[in-house]
Short mmCIF file of C-alpha atoms in Angstrom, two decimals:
data_model
loop_
_atom_site.label_atom_id
_atom_site.label_comp_id
_atom_site.label_asym_id
_atom_site.label_seq_id
_atom_site.Cartn_x
_atom_site.Cartn_y
_atom_site.Cartn_z
CA MET A 36 22.58 -14.96 41.82
CA ILE A 37 24.00 -13.55 38.62
CA ARG A 38 23.22 -16.78 36.86
CA MET A 39 19.63 -16.59 38.01
CA TYR A 40 19.29 -13.17 36.43
CA ILE A 41 20.97 -14.36 33.29
CA ASN A 42 18.63 -17.34 33.05
CA ALA A 43 15.55 -15.22 33.66
CA ALA A 44 16.60 -12.75 30.98
CA PHE A 45 17.39 -15.58 28.67
CA LEU A 46 14.05 -17.30 29.14
CA ALA A 47 12.26 -14.00 28.56
CA PHE A 48 14.25 -13.65 25.38
CA CYS A 49 13.21 -17.13 24.22
CA LEU A 50 9.58 -16.39 25.06
CA LEU A 51 9.63 -13.20 23.04
CA PHE A 52 11.06 -15.04 20.11
CA SER A 53 8.57 -17.84 20.26
CA LEU A 54 5.75 -15.25 20.23
CA GLY A 55 7.03 -14.08 16.89
CA CYS A 56 6.45 -17.44 15.30
CA SER A 57 3.85 -17.74 12.59
CA LYS A 58 2.37 -20.67 10.81
CA VAL A 59 4.10 -21.99 7.75
CA GLN A 60 1.57 -22.75 5.04
CA LYS A 61 2.04 -26.07 3.38
CA HIS A 62 0.54 -24.97 0.08
CA VAL A 63 1.72 -21.70 -1.34
CA LYS A 64 -1.78 -20.76 -2.46
CA ASP A 65 -2.82 -20.71 1.19
CA TYR A 66 -0.84 -17.50 1.63
CA TYR A 67 -3.10 -15.66 -0.79
CA PRO A 68 -6.78 -14.81 -0.50
CA GLU A 69 -9.32 -16.87 -2.38
CA VAL A 70 -12.38 -15.16 -3.81
CA ARG A 71 -15.14 -15.94 -6.24
CA THR A 72 -17.30 -13.66 -8.30
CA VAL A 73 -20.81 -14.52 -7.20
CA SER A 74 -23.05 -12.62 -9.60
CA ALA A 75 -23.56 -9.61 -11.81
CA THR A 76 -27.14 -8.40 -12.18
CA VAL A 77 -28.70 -5.44 -13.94
CA GLN A 78 -30.56 -3.15 -11.56
CA PRO A 79 -33.72 -1.12 -12.26
CA ASP A 80 -31.65 2.01 -12.78
CA GLY A 81 -29.52 0.32 -15.42
CA SER A 82 -26.50 -0.12 -13.19
CA VAL A 83 -24.91 -3.53 -12.67
CA LEU A 84 -24.55 -4.87 -9.17
CA VAL A 85 -21.57 -7.21 -8.88
CA LYS A 86 -21.06 -9.41 -5.86
CA GLY A 87 -18.02 -11.31 -4.70
CA GLU A 88 -17.30 -13.63 -1.83
CA VAL A 89 -14.15 -14.15 0.19
CA LEU A 90 -13.67 -17.90 0.42
CA GLN A 91 -10.40 -17.69 2.32
CA GLU A 92 -8.42 -14.77 3.67
CA GLY A 93 -5.03 -16.38 3.25
CA ALA A 94 -2.18 -16.20 5.72
CA ASP A 95 -2.79 -12.50 6.38
CA PRO A 96 -5.95 -10.43 6.66
CA VAL A 97 -7.43 -9.16 3.43
CA SER A 98 -6.43 -5.55 2.89
CA PHE A 99 -8.17 -4.75 -0.40
CA LEU A 100 -11.29 -6.03 -2.11
CA GLY A 101 -12.52 -5.02 -5.50
CA PHE A 102 -13.72 -5.82 -8.96
CA CYS A 103 -12.53 -5.29 -12.46
CA MET A 104 -14.61 -5.15 -15.61
CA ASP A 105 -14.00 -5.24 -19.33
CA THR A 106 -15.66 -6.09 -22.62
CA LEU A 107 -12.89 -8.62 -23.17
CA PRO A 108 -12.85 -11.96 -21.39
CA VAL A 109 -10.74 -12.29 -18.26
CA PRO A 110 -10.45 -8.61 -17.30
CA GLY A 111 -7.26 -7.44 -15.64
CA MET A 112 -7.12 -5.54 -12.38
CA LEU A 113 -6.69 -2.14 -14.00
CA SER A 114 -9.72 -2.48 -16.29
CA GLY A 115 -12.69 -0.75 -14.74
CA GLN A 116 -11.28 -1.25 -11.27
CA GLN A 117 -13.57 -0.49 -8.36
CA LEU A 118 -12.49 -1.07 -4.77
CA THR A 119 -14.88 -1.62 -1.94
CA ASP A 120 -14.33 -1.36 1.79
CA THR A 121 -17.55 -2.95 2.93
CA ILE A 122 -17.91 -6.65 3.53
CA ARG A 123 -20.78 -8.46 5.17
CA ASP A 124 -20.85 -12.20 5.80
CA ARG A 125 -17.83 -12.53 3.54
CA VAL A 126 -19.76 -10.97 0.67
CA PHE A 127 -18.73 -7.68 -0.88
CA GLN A 128 -20.21 -5.77 -3.77
CA THR A 129 -19.97 -2.79 -6.01
CA ARG A 130 -22.10 -1.11 -8.62
CA TYR A 131 -21.07 -0.28 -12.16
CA LYS A 132 -23.00 2.58 -13.68
CA ASP A 133 -23.57 3.77 -17.20
CA LEU A 134 -22.63 0.59 -18.99
CA LYS A 135 -23.64 0.40 -22.62
CA PRO A 136 -26.67 -1.73 -23.48
CA PHE A 137 -26.26 -4.51 -26.02
CA THR A 138 -22.66 -4.99 -24.98
CA ARG A 139 -21.10 -8.04 -23.35
CA TYR A 140 -19.27 -7.28 -20.13
CA TYR A 141 -17.02 -9.48 -18.03
CA PHE A 142 -16.58 -8.93 -14.30
CA ARG A 143 -14.05 -10.39 -11.92
CA ALA A 144 -13.62 -10.05 -8.17
CA PHE A 145 -10.20 -9.80 -6.62
CA ALA A 146 -8.76 -9.62 -3.13
CA ALA A 147 -5.34 -8.70 -1.85
CA ASN A 148 -3.48 -9.25 1.39
CA ALA A 149 0.08 -8.59 2.51
CA ASN A 150 1.37 -11.50 0.42
CA GLY A 151 -0.25 -10.68 -2.89
CA TYR A 152 -3.56 -10.81 -4.68
CA ALA A 153 -5.87 -13.33 -6.30
CA TYR A 154 -8.70 -13.13 -8.80
CA GLY A 155 -12.06 -14.82 -8.76
CA ASN A 156 -13.81 -16.39 -11.71
CA PRO A 157 -15.09 -14.13 -14.50
CA VAL A 158 -18.84 -13.58 -14.71
CA VAL A 159 -20.39 -12.38 -17.93
CA ILE A 160 -23.44 -10.26 -18.69
CA GLU A 161 -24.46 -10.71 -22.27
CA ASN A 162 -26.63 -7.63 -22.51
CA VAL A 163 -26.83 -4.85 -19.98
CA ILE A 164 -30.49 -3.99 -20.33
CA ILE A 165 -33.11 -3.54 -17.68
CA ASP A 166 -35.59 -6.36 -17.73
CA PRO A 167 -38.42 -5.80 -17.09
CA PHE A 168 -38.36 -2.13 -17.92
CA ILE A 169 -41.31 -0.56 -16.09
CA ILE A 170 -42.57 2.86 -17.09
CA PRO A 171 -45.50 4.04 -14.97
CA CYS A 172 -47.24 5.84 -17.84
CA LYS A 173 -47.64 4.85 -21.43
CA PRO A 174 -47.98 7.82 -23.76
CA ALA A 175 -48.62 6.88 -27.38
CA ALA A 176 -45.51 6.46 -29.47
CA ASP A 177 -44.08 9.60 -31.03
CA SER A 178 -46.35 11.93 -29.16
CA ILE A 179 -46.32 14.86 -26.84
CA TYR A 180 -49.26 15.39 -24.55
CA VAL A 181 -49.76 18.72 -22.90
CA THR A 182 -52.54 18.93 -20.36
CA GLY A 183 -53.53 21.96 -18.36
CA SER A 184 -56.19 24.41 -17.60
CA LEU A 185 -56.02 26.09 -20.95
CA ARG A 186 -55.20 23.44 -23.46
CA LYS A 187 -55.09 19.75 -24.06
CA ASP A 188 -53.01 18.89 -27.07
CA ARG A 189 -51.59 15.84 -28.61
CA GLU A 190 -49.11 16.38 -31.36
CA ARG A 191 -46.97 14.07 -33.35
CA THR A 192 -43.30 14.52 -32.70
CA TYR A 193 -39.95 12.97 -33.26
CA GLY A 194 -36.62 13.03 -31.58
CA THR A 195 -33.73 14.55 -33.39
CA PRO A 196 -30.32 12.93 -33.45
CA GLY A 197 -28.32 13.96 -30.46
CA ILE A 198 -26.55 17.22 -30.71
CA ARG A 199 -23.48 17.63 -28.67
CA GLN A 200 -23.29 20.66 -26.54
CA THR A 201 -20.22 22.07 -24.91
CA ASP A 202 -21.18 20.67 -21.54
CA GLY A 203 -23.31 17.71 -22.32
CA TRP A 204 -25.61 16.11 -24.81
CA GLU A 205 -29.15 16.93 -25.80
CA VAL A 206 -32.10 15.69 -27.76
CA LYS A 207 -34.96 17.77 -29.12
CA ALA A 208 -38.59 16.90 -29.71
CA TYR A 209 -40.83 19.13 -31.78
CA TYR A 210 -44.53 19.79 -31.75
CA ASN A 211 -46.28 22.63 -33.49
CA SER A 212 -43.92 25.53 -33.16
CA TYR A 213 -42.64 24.37 -29.80
CA VAL A 214 -39.46 22.50 -29.02
CA LEU A 215 -38.77 20.31 -25.99
CA THR A 216 -35.05 20.14 -25.31
CA PHE A 217 -33.69 17.39 -23.08
CA ALA A 218 -30.22 18.28 -21.84
CA PHE A 219 -28.13 15.47 -20.35
CA ASP A 220 -24.74 15.47 -18.79
CA ASN A 221 -23.70 12.71 -21.18
CA TYR A 222 -25.23 10.28 -23.62
CA PRO A 223 -28.22 8.77 -21.88
CA ILE A 224 -27.66 5.08 -21.27
CA GLN A 225 -30.78 3.53 -19.82
CA GLY A 226 -32.95 3.58 -16.77
CA GLU A 227 -34.37 6.39 -14.71
CA TYR A 228 -33.32 9.99 -14.91
CA GLU A 229 -34.74 12.85 -12.88
CA LEU A 230 -35.72 16.27 -14.09
CA THR A 231 -33.85 19.16 -12.61
CA ASP A 232 -33.96 22.87 -13.14
CA ALA A 233 -30.18 23.11 -12.75
CA SER A 234 -28.42 24.66 -15.73
CA TYR A 235 -25.79 21.95 -15.86
CA PRO A 236 -27.38 18.62 -15.04
CA VAL A 237 -24.99 15.91 -13.95
CA ASP A 238 -25.09 12.14 -13.56
CA ARG A 239 -28.68 10.93 -13.74
CA TYR A 240 -30.30 14.33 -13.97
CA VAL A 241 -31.76 15.96 -17.05
CA GLN A 242 -32.93 19.47 -17.72
CA VAL A 243 -36.00 19.77 -19.91
CA MET A 244 -36.84 23.09 -21.50
CA LEU A 245 -39.85 24.12 -23.52
CA SER A 246 -39.19 26.76 -26.13
CA GLY A 247 -41.77 28.36 -28.34
CA PRO A 248 -43.58 31.56 -29.18
CA MET A 249 -45.16 31.87 -25.73
CA THR A 250 -42.61 30.32 -23.41
CA PHE A 251 -39.21 31.60 -24.62
CA GLY A 252 -37.41 28.71 -23.06
CA THR A 253 -39.00 27.70 -19.81
CA VAL A 254 -37.40 24.95 -17.76
CA LEU A 255 -39.74 22.25 -16.51
CA ASP A 256 -39.90 21.71 -12.76
CA GLY A 257 -37.52 19.23 -11.20
CA GLY A 258 -38.47 15.97 -9.58
CA THR A 259 -40.30 14.14 -12.33
CA LYS A 260 -38.82 10.89 -13.67
CA LEU A 261 -37.72 10.36 -17.21
CA TYR A 262 -37.07 6.92 -18.64
CA ILE A 263 -34.54 5.85 -21.22
CA LYS A 264 -35.13 2.42 -22.67
CA PRO A 265 -32.62 1.01 -25.14
CA ILE A 266 -34.19 -0.39 -28.30
CA ASP A 267 -31.06 -1.57 -29.99
CA ALA A 268 -27.43 -0.54 -30.07
CA ASP A 269 -28.23 2.76 -31.78
CA HIS A 270 -31.70 3.70 -30.63
CA PHE A 271 -33.35 4.41 -27.36
CA GLU A 272 -36.86 5.32 -26.37
CA LEU A 273 -37.38 8.36 -24.18
CA SER A 274 -40.50 8.53 -21.99
CA MET A 275 -41.59 11.26 -19.61
CA CYS A 276 -44.73 11.22 -17.51
CA ASP A 277 -46.58 14.33 -16.34
CA ALA A 278 -43.65 16.66 -16.02
CA VAL A 279 -44.79 19.96 -14.54
CA LEU A 280 -44.37 23.22 -16.35
CA SER A 281 -45.05 26.11 -13.99
CA PHE A 282 -45.82 28.81 -16.47
CA GLY A 283 -48.67 30.90 -15.21
CA ASP A 284 -50.88 27.89 -14.74
CA ASN A 285 -49.43 24.46 -14.27
CA TYR A 286 -49.18 22.33 -17.35
CA LYS A 287 -48.26 18.69 -17.42
CA ILE A 288 -46.29 17.31 -20.30
CA SER A 289 -45.93 13.66 -21.25
CA THR A 290 -44.06 12.31 -24.20
CA ARG A 291 -42.62 9.15 -25.71
CA PHE A 292 -40.46 8.93 -28.78
CA ILE A 293 -37.55 7.03 -30.22
CA CYS A 294 -34.24 8.73 -30.76
CA LYS A 295 -31.16 7.61 -32.56
CA LYS A 296 -28.01 7.88 -30.55
CA GLU A 297 -25.20 9.60 -32.26
CA GLU A 298 -21.85 10.35 -30.79
CA MET B 185 37.27 -12.59 14.54
CA LEU B 186 37.27 -15.76 16.57
CA TYR B 187 39.11 -13.97 19.34
CA CYS B 188 36.48 -11.20 19.36
CA ALA B 189 33.74 -13.80 19.45
CA MET B 190 35.30 -15.50 22.41
CA ILE B 191 35.59 -12.21 24.24
CA LEU B 192 31.90 -11.60 23.65
CA LEU B 193 31.04 -15.03 24.91
CA GLY B 194 33.03 -14.63 28.05
CA ALA B 195 32.57 -10.94 28.59
CA THR B 196 32.50 -11.25 32.34
CA GLY B 197 35.39 -13.62 32.75
CA ARG B 198 38.80 -14.48 31.59
CA VAL B 199 38.73 -15.80 28.09
CA GLN B 200 40.79 -18.75 27.17
CA ALA B 201 40.14 -19.89 23.64
CA GLN B 202 41.90 -23.07 22.74
CA PHE B 203 41.84 -24.65 19.34
CA GLY B 204 44.38 -27.34 18.67
CA SER B 205 47.68 -26.10 19.94
CA TYR B 206 46.65 -22.42 19.84
CA SER B 207 45.50 -20.54 22.89
CA TYR B 208 44.29 -16.98 23.35
CA TYR B 209 44.00 -15.23 26.66
CA SER B 210 42.25 -12.20 27.90
CA THR B 211 43.67 -10.72 31.04
CA ALA B 212 40.61 -9.23 32.73
CA SER B 213 38.91 -12.38 33.83
CA SER B 214 38.77 -15.25 36.20
CA MET B 215 36.38 -17.61 34.37
CA PRO B 216 38.04 -19.82 31.76
CA PHE B 217 36.38 -20.63 28.45
CA SER B 218 37.82 -23.08 25.99
CA ILE B 219 36.79 -24.43 22.67
CA SER B 220 35.63 -27.89 23.57
CA SER B 221 34.04 -29.10 20.39
CA ILE B 222 33.30 -28.52 16.76
CA GLY B 223 30.05 -29.47 15.11
CA ILE B 224 27.97 -29.39 12.03
CA LEU B 225 24.22 -29.13 11.75
CA ALA B 226 22.06 -29.67 8.71
CA ASN B 227 18.97 -27.55 9.25
CA TRP B 228 15.66 -27.63 7.50
CA SER B 229 15.01 -23.93 7.36
CA LYS B 230 11.48 -22.67 6.81
CA PRO B 231 10.97 -19.00 6.00
CA LEU B 232 8.00 -17.55 7.88
CA GLY B 233 5.73 -14.56 7.49
CA ASN B 234 5.56 -12.92 4.08
CA PHE B 235 8.80 -14.60 3.10
CA GLY B 236 7.15 -17.94 3.70
CA ALA B 237 4.98 -17.17 0.71
CA ASP B 238 7.98 -16.23 -1.38
CA PHE B 239 10.62 -18.81 -0.49
CA ALA B 240 10.43 -22.55 -0.05
CA PRO B 241 11.99 -24.31 2.91
CA ALA B 242 15.61 -25.06 2.20
CA PRO B 243 18.56 -26.82 3.81
CA ALA B 244 20.80 -24.56 5.85
CA PHE B 245 24.21 -25.70 6.94
CA GLU B 246 25.75 -24.63 10.18
CA LEU B 247 29.33 -25.14 11.23
CA PHE B 248 30.05 -24.20 14.81
CA LEU B 249 32.65 -24.12 17.50
CA GLU B 250 31.47 -24.66 21.02
CA THR B 251 32.96 -23.51 24.28
CA LYS B 252 32.37 -24.42 27.90
CA SER B 253 33.37 -22.45 30.95
CA ASP B 254 34.39 -25.71 32.61
CA ARG B 255 33.40 -29.34 32.43
CA ASN B 256 30.60 -29.24 34.94
CA ASP B 257 29.16 -25.98 33.91
CA ARG B 258 25.91 -25.92 32.05
CA PHE B 259 26.68 -22.74 30.17
CA ARG B 260 28.11 -22.98 26.72
CA GLY B 261 28.81 -20.62 23.89
CA ASN B 262 28.79 -21.15 20.17
CA VAL B 263 30.27 -19.38 17.21
CA SER B 264 28.50 -20.54 14.07
CA PHE B 265 28.79 -19.98 10.40
CA ILE B 266 25.46 -20.53 8.63
CA TYR B 267 24.77 -20.82 4.96
CA ALA B 268 21.39 -21.23 3.29
CA ASN B 269 20.17 -20.82 -0.25
CA TYR B 270 16.43 -20.26 -0.45
CA LYS B 271 14.58 -20.95 -3.67
CA PRO B 272 11.36 -19.18 -4.66
CA ARG B 273 8.09 -21.06 -4.25
CA LEU B 274 6.50 -19.54 -7.33
CA ASP B 275 7.92 -18.57 -10.68
CA THR B 276 6.16 -15.25 -10.34
CA ILE B 277 4.58 -13.83 -7.24
CA PRO B 278 1.38 -11.79 -7.75
CA VAL B 279 2.27 -8.52 -6.04
CA TYR B 280 0.57 -5.16 -6.21
CA MET B 281 1.27 -1.52 -5.61
CA VAL B 282 -1.21 0.92 -4.10
CA GLY B 283 -1.70 4.26 -5.77
CA GLY B 284 -3.74 7.19 -4.49
CA SER B 285 -3.79 8.99 -1.20
CA SER B 286 -7.08 7.98 0.37
CA MET B 287 -9.45 5.04 0.38
CA MET B 288 -11.66 6.84 -2.11
CA SER B 289 -8.82 7.30 -4.55
CA TYR B 290 -6.83 4.11 -3.97
CA LYS B 291 -5.97 2.13 -7.02
CA LEU B 292 -4.22 -1.20 -7.11
CA TYR B 293 -1.58 -1.79 -9.74
CA PRO B 294 -0.89 -5.48 -10.27
CA GLY B 295 2.64 -6.65 -10.70
CA LYS B 296 4.90 -9.64 -10.90
CA LEU B 297 7.82 -10.43 -8.70
CA ALA B 298 10.21 -13.21 -9.62
CA TYR B 299 13.07 -14.18 -7.34
CA LYS B 300 16.03 -16.07 -8.62
CA ASP B 301 17.22 -17.20 -5.21
CA ALA B 302 18.35 -15.82 -1.88
CA LYS B 303 21.73 -16.79 -0.50
CA ASN B 304 22.14 -16.13 3.17
CA MET B 305 25.42 -16.24 5.10
CA MET B 306 25.74 -15.40 8.75
CA LEU B 307 28.16 -15.47 11.59
CA MET B 308 26.29 -16.10 14.83
CA ILE B 309 27.27 -16.02 18.45
CA ASP B 310 24.99 -18.05 20.68
CA TYR B 311 24.76 -18.67 24.34
CA SER B 312 22.90 -21.61 25.79
CA TYR B 313 22.18 -23.26 29.07
CA VAL B 314 21.64 -26.94 29.74
CA VAL B 315 18.34 -27.02 31.57
CA VAL B 316 18.05 -30.81 31.74
CA ARG B 317 20.93 -33.26 31.97
CA LYS B 318 19.83 -36.85 32.24
CA GLY B 319 22.07 -39.78 31.45
CA LYS B 320 23.48 -39.26 28.01
CA PHE B 321 21.04 -36.51 27.15
CA ASP B 322 21.47 -32.76 27.46
CA LEU B 323 18.59 -30.42 26.78
CA ALA B 324 19.74 -26.86 26.31
CA LEU B 325 17.98 -23.59 25.62
CA GLY B 326 19.80 -20.74 24.06
CA GLY B 327 19.83 -17.65 21.96
CA GLY B 328 22.19 -15.38 20.19
CA MET B 329 22.82 -12.81 17.61
CA GLY B 330 24.87 -12.39 14.52
CA ILE B 331 25.60 -10.49 11.40
CA GLY B 332 25.68 -11.56 7.81
CA LYS B 333 24.86 -10.84 4.27
CA MET B 334 22.09 -11.87 1.94
CA TRP B 335 22.36 -11.94 -1.83
CA HIS B 336 19.25 -12.08 -3.91
CA GLU B 337 18.27 -11.20 -7.42
CA TYR B 338 14.73 -10.42 -8.45
CA TYR B 339 12.68 -9.18 -11.34
CA LEU B 340 9.87 -6.80 -10.48
CA GLU B 341 7.30 -5.47 -12.86
CA TYR B 342 4.20 -3.39 -12.30
CA GLU B 343 1.70 -2.60 -14.99
CA THR B 344 2.18 0.96 -16.17
CA GLN B 345 5.70 1.00 -14.79
CA LEU B 346 9.10 0.20 -16.14
CA ASN B 347 10.45 -3.23 -15.46
CA GLN B 348 13.19 -3.64 -12.93
CA ILE B 349 15.80 -6.31 -12.52
CA THR B 350 17.59 -5.81 -9.29
CA SER B 351 20.39 -7.60 -7.60
CA VAL B 352 20.67 -6.84 -3.93
CA GLN B 353 23.40 -7.56 -1.44
CA ASP B 354 22.18 -6.54 1.93
CA PHE B 355 23.78 -6.70 5.34
CA THR B 356 21.66 -8.45 7.86
CA LEU B 357 21.37 -8.52 11.62
CA CYS B 358 20.13 -11.76 13.07
CA LEU B 359 18.68 -12.83 16.41
CA ARG B 360 17.70 -16.34 17.25
CA ALA B 361 16.39 -18.56 20.00
CA GLN B 362 17.17 -22.24 19.93
CA SER B 363 16.66 -25.40 21.88
CA SER B 364 18.91 -28.38 21.37
CA LEU B 365 18.98 -31.96 22.48
CA THR B 366 22.39 -33.61 22.59
CA TYR B 367 22.97 -37.33 22.88
CA LYS B 368 26.40 -38.57 23.88
CA LEU B 369 26.82 -41.30 21.33
CA MET B 370 30.51 -41.87 21.94
CA PRO B 371 33.03 -40.14 24.16
CA TYR B 372 34.15 -37.86 21.38
CA VAL B 373 31.08 -37.84 19.20
CA HIS B 374 27.66 -36.49 20.13
CA LEU B 375 24.46 -36.38 18.17
CA ARG B 376 22.53 -33.14 18.29
CA GLY B 377 19.06 -32.07 17.26
CA ALA B 378 18.14 -28.43 17.35
CA PHE B 379 14.95 -26.46 16.94
CA GLY B 380 15.11 -22.71 16.64
CA TYR B 381 13.53 -19.50 15.55
CA GLN B 382 15.62 -16.96 13.74
CA TRP B 383 14.74 -13.37 12.92
CA GLN B 384 16.68 -11.26 10.50
CA THR B 385 16.43 -7.67 9.53
CA PHE B 386 18.33 -5.75 6.93
CA THR B 387 19.76 -2.35 6.24
CA ASN B 388 16.18 -1.45 5.44
CA TRP B 389 14.74 -2.10 8.89
CA SER B 390 11.19 -2.44 7.67
CA VAL B 391 12.01 -5.78 6.03
CA GLN B 392 12.12 -8.78 8.31
CA PHE B 393 12.97 -12.33 7.50
CA PRO B 394 11.87 -14.80 10.14
CA VAL B 395 12.94 -18.41 9.79
CA ARG B 396 12.24 -21.59 11.71
CA ASN B 397 15.03 -24.15 11.80
CA LEU B 398 14.97 -27.83 12.56
CA GLY B 399 18.42 -29.35 12.47
CA PHE B 400 20.35 -32.53 13.10
CA GLY B 401 24.06 -32.97 13.26
CA LEU B 402 27.19 -34.17 14.88
CA VAL B 403 29.37 -32.63 17.55
CA PHE B 404 33.00 -33.70 17.84
CA ASN B 405 34.54 -33.16 21.23
CA PHE B 406 38.17 -32.43 21.70
CA GLU B 407 38.03 -33.93 25.11
CA ASN B 408 36.40 -37.07 26.38
CA ASP B 409 33.21 -36.08 28.18
CA ASP B 410 33.23 -39.36 30.06
CA ASP B 411 36.14 -37.95 32.02
CA GLU B 412 33.72 -35.64 33.81
#
């Protein structure tokens, strides 16, 4: 009777142990995940969408997925690292914002499991510019249009070099005795920005203010789009279409001019 | 040590451990155990789990003494000394460290881990039962536990962190389950094949080192089994 109990306990013990067995991988690389960097494409807003694919999870489930990015070939994990927790059909992605136009960037996917990590192949973008760059209106170059119930002007203007403010960066455009001031959170890169009446615009928002003898610094209404198109490494073109100025009557202001970027 | 091992093996009975002309007796028992054979097994030891990625399969040598309660009994006990020296599979293992406190702020720091080797020594006490005895063959299932020590030296480096070279000697607790097939080649010499799963943990309980063993060896009996 005692032996029966001993045997039963012993068999249970063996069973428990055998449950703990795991597969031994013949090739050491099979312990690690395998990923590839699928693509890196410039989006309409100037960001870069990078996609990766998990080819093989490895001996353990993948615990981290991400990308790294650098202007040097073969970026390391700490360079521009972005992790992602969303994967669909083995494909994962992330978005890099505010990359400089006319600069070569390298992207690499990576994945990690309990055993370690592995990189994918590097993918390069030669020039981070939006192509095609679509602006819904086309004001004449170096111009400011003001349309409204009282006046309809077109004046020649120019953009000043950027002037750093304490909390951002701005560019000014002049016409007659008026000044349009575009206040950004940072140097504008490219793509769409949106007008806001907030005092401290952030990210992709810009505050536009009209100053002059009659307006004393009136902020244009929020919501209108503003477009930054890079011309070369040092210049960009700023376009704004029918931004609303609620000053007594509604005025609409459109402009397009080239500005030199200065840091 | 051997005396203690024998007491453990025969905890419910009288212990009689005989080796050569020496005999040891425990007084609180009625079931005799005696050392009936000595054996050696050469195992092919495969680290499993995360350690399977780090260390290559390696030979592990096992020297054991075997006891029987009596000739016809199917129970037997073993005291084994096991030695293995595992070599790393890669020169450097791509490891990483996670920084940050939430998914939004996690950051992975890549690193390199390089093992020199891992020497493992253990003293095991096993208990097995012959489930099938047919002709010259014995098929036994068993399990046991033991203690030991593992020595390993490694070099660990994370980007943005100081490099570390660490030599560790860690006590280990081992459990294992094993099946063995014994063939009575000659009256005093048996051939044995064994297949087992071994699980070790260390002073740091979160680290586990599972191993799968496949071994072949010889068992030398002190008594002629044909006398049975």
